[in-house]
Coordinates of C-alpha atoms in Angstrom, one line a residue:
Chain V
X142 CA 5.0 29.9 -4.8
X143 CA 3.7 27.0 -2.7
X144 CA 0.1 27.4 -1.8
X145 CA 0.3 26.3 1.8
X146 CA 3.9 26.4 3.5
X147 CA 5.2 24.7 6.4
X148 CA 8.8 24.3 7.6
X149 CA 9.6 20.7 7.0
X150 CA 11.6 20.6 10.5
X151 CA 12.6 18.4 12.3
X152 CA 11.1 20.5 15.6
X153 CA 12.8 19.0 18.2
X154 CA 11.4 20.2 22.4
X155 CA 11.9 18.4 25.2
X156 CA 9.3 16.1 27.3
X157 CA 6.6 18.7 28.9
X158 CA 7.5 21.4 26.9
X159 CA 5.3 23.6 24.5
X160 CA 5.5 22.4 20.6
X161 CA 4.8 25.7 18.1
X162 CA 4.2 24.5 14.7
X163 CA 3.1 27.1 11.8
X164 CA 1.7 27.5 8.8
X165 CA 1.1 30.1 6.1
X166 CA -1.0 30.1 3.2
X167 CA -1.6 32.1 -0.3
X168 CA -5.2 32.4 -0.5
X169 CA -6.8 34.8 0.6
X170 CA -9.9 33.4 0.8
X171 CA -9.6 30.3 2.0
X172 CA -12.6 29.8 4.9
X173 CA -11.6 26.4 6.8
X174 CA -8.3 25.5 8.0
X175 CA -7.3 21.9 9.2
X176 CA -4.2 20.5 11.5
X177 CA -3.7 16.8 10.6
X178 CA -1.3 14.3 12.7
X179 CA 0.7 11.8 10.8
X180 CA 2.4 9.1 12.9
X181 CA 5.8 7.4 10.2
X182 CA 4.0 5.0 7.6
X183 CA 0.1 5.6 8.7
X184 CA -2.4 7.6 7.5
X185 CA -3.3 11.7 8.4
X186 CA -5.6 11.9 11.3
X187 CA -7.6 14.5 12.2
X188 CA -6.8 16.5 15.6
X189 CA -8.2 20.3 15.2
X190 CA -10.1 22.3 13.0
X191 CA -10.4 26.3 13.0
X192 CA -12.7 28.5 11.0
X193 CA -12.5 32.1 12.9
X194 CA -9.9 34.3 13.9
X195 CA -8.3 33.8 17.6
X196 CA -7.8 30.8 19.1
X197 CA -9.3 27.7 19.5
X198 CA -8.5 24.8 22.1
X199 CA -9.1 21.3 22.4
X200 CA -7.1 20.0 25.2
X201 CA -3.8 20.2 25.5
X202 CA -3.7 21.4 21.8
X203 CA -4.3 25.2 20.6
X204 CA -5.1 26.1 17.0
X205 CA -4.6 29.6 16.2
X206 CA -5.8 31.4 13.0
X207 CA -5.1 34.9 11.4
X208 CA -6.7 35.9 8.2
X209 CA -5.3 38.8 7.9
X210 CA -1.6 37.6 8.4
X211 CA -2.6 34.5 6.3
X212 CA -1.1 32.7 9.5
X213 CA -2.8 29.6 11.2
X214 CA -0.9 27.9 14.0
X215 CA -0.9 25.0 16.2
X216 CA 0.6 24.5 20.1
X217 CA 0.8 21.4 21.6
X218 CA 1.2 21.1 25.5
X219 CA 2.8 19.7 27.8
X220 CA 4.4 17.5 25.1
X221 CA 4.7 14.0 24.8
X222 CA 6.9 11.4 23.0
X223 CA 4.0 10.1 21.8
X224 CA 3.0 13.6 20.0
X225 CA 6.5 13.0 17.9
X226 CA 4.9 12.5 14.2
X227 CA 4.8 14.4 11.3
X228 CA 1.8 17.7 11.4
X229 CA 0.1 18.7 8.2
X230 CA -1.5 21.7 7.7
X231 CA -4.5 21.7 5.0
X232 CA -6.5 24.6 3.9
X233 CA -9.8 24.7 2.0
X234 CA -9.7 26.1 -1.8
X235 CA -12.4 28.2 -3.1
X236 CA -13.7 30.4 -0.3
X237 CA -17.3 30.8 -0.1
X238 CA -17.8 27.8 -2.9
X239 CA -17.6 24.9 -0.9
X240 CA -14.9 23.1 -3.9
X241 CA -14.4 20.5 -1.3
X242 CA -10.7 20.5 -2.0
X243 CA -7.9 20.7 0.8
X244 CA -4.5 21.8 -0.2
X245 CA -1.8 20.1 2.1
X246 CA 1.3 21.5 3.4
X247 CA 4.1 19.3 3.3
X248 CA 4.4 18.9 7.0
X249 CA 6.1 19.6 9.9
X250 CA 8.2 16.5 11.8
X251 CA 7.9 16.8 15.8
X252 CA 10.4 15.1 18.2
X253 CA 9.8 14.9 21.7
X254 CA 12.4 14.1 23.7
X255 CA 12.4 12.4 26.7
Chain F
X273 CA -14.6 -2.4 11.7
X274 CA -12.6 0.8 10.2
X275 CA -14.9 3.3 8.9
X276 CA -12.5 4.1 5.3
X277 CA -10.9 1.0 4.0
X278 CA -8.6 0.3 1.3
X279 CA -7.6 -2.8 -0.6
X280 CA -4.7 -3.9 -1.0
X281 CA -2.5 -2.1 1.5
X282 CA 0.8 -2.8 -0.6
X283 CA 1.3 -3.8 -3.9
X284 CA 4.2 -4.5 -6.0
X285 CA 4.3 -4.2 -9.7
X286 CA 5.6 -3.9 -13.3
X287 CA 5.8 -1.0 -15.5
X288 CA 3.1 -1.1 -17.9
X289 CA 0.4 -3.2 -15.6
X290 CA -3.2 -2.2 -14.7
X291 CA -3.8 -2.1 -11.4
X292 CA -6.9 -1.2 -9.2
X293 CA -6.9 0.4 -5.9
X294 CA -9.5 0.1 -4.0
X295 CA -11.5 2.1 -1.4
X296 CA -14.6 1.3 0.9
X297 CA -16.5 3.3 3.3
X298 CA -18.9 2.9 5.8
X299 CA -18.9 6.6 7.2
X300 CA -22.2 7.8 4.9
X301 CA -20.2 10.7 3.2
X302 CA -21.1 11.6 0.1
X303 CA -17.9 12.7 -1.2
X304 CA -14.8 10.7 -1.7
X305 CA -11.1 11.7 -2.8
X306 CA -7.6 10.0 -4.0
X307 CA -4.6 11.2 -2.7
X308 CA -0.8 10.2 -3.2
X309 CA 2.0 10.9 -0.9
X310 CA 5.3 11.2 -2.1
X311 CA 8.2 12.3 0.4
X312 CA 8.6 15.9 0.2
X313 CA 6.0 17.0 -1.8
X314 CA 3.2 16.0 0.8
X315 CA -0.3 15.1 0.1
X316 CA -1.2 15.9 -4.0
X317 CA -4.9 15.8 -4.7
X318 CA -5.7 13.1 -7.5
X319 CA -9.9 12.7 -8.4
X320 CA -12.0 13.6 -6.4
X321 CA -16.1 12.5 -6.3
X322 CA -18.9 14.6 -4.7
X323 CA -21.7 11.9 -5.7
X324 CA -22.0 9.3 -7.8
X325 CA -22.4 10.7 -10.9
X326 CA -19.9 13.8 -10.1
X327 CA -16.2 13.2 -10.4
X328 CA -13.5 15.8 -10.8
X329 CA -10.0 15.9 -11.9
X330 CA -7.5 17.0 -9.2
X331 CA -4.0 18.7 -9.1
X332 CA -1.8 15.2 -10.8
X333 CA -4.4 13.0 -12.3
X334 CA -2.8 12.3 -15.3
X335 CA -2.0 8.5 -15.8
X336 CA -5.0 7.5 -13.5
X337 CA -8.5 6.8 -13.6
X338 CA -11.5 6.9 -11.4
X339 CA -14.7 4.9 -10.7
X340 CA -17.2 5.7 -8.7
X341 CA -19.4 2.2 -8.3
X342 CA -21.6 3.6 -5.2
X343 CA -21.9 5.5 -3.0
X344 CA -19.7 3.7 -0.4
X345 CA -16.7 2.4 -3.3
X346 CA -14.4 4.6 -4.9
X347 CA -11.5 3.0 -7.4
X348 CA -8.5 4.3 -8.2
X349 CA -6.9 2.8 -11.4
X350 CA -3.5 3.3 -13.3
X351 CA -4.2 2.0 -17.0
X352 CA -0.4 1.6 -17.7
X353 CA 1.6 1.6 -14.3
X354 CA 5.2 3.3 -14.3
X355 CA 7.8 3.5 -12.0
X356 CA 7.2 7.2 -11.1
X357 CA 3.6 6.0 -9.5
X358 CA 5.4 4.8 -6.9
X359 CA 3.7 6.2 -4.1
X360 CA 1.6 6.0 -0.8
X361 CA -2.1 6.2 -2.1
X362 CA -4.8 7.5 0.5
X363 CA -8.5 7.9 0.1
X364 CA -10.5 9.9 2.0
X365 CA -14.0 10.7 3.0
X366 CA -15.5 13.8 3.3
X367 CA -18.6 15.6 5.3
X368 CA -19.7 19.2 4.1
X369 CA -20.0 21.8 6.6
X370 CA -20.1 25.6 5.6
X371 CA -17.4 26.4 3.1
X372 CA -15.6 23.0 2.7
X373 CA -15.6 19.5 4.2
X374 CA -13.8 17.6 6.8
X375 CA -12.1 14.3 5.5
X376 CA -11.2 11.3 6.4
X377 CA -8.1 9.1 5.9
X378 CA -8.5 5.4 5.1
X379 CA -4.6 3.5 5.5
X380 CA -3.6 3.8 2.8
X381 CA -2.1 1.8 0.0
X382 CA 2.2 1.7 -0.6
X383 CA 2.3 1.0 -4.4
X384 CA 5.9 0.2 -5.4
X385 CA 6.1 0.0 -9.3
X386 CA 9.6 -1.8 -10.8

């Protein structure tokens, strides 16, 4: 059983629309919980980082997080054809002993269509 | 300047050559990782570094080698290149907080190996 699961897509939603992407993961005590952006041949950025249950926003994108579901989500919107790229989820190993280590999904591809 | 840089950004080899991959940060973080990429099977975890004198074997390090020269430089090396190291290589930076860190992507390195 994978350790962190995404469906690989593509998602495909048109111009303006709201982008749902979604992630599950096997530990149960994983603390930290990570939404990465990678655009075709570039490296993972960064774009949202959740630690607590609910939701947390950062423009126009959401990250949402259940620990009890094992569940952590991310909404883009109001999307754009520049938010088509590949979304990786990552979550921490090791719970309360900070291991350092992220385990990756293996992303979800976006397409935006204009 | 980038803050995470890697040397060289492709590289084409032989089976059975050495070659060094190279990593350079100005970010301050203490700890450093090496990643490959590898379509469909998304980010794999290969050393990792938390100081100097601390490095740790990841998920796939077999076949590859680490140095840690500073605190700033982090090496990746395969002794014996083969064709199934064949990969995109990241390395990353990363800054504790709480339970786990936030990282950092440099480029990247494609590493084709005939």
């Amino acid at each position: 059983q994978k350790e962190v699961e995404q469906n690989s897509g593509p998602l495909s939603v048109p111009e303006g629309a709201i982008a749902s992407l979604n992630c599950t993961y096997s530990d149960r005590g994983s603390q930290s919980f990570f939404w990465y952006r990678q655009y075709s041949g570039k490296s993972p950025e960064l774009i949202m980082s959740i630690y607590s249950n609910g939701d947390k926003e950062d423009g126009r994108f959401t990250a949402q997080l259940n620990k009890a579901s094992q569940y952590v989500s991310l909404l883009i919107r109001d999307s754009q054809p520049s938010d088509s790229a590949t979304y990786l989820c990552a979550v921490n190993v090791g719970g309360s002993s900070n291991t350092g280590k992220l385990i990756f999904g293996q992303g979800t591809t976006l397409q935006v269509k204009p | 300047d980038a803050d995470v840089t890697q040397t060289p950004r492709n590289r084409i080899t032989k089976t059975g050559k050495r070659i060094m991959l190279e990593c350079s940060q100005t970010k301050g973080h203490d700890r450093m990782y090496w990643y490959r990429q590898d379509p469909g099977l998304g980010l794999r975890l290969i050393y990792y570094s938390f100081d100097v004198k601390d490095i740790n074997k990841g998920e796939i390090s077999d076949g590859y080698s680490v140095s840690r020269q500073a605190q700033a430089k982090f090496s990746l090396s395969l002794e014996s290149a083969i064709p199934n190291q064949t990969a995109l290589y990241f390395c990353a930076t990363g800054i504790t907080w709480g339970y786990t860190d936030t990282q950092y992507f440099g480029p990247g390195t494609r590493l084709t190996v005939l």
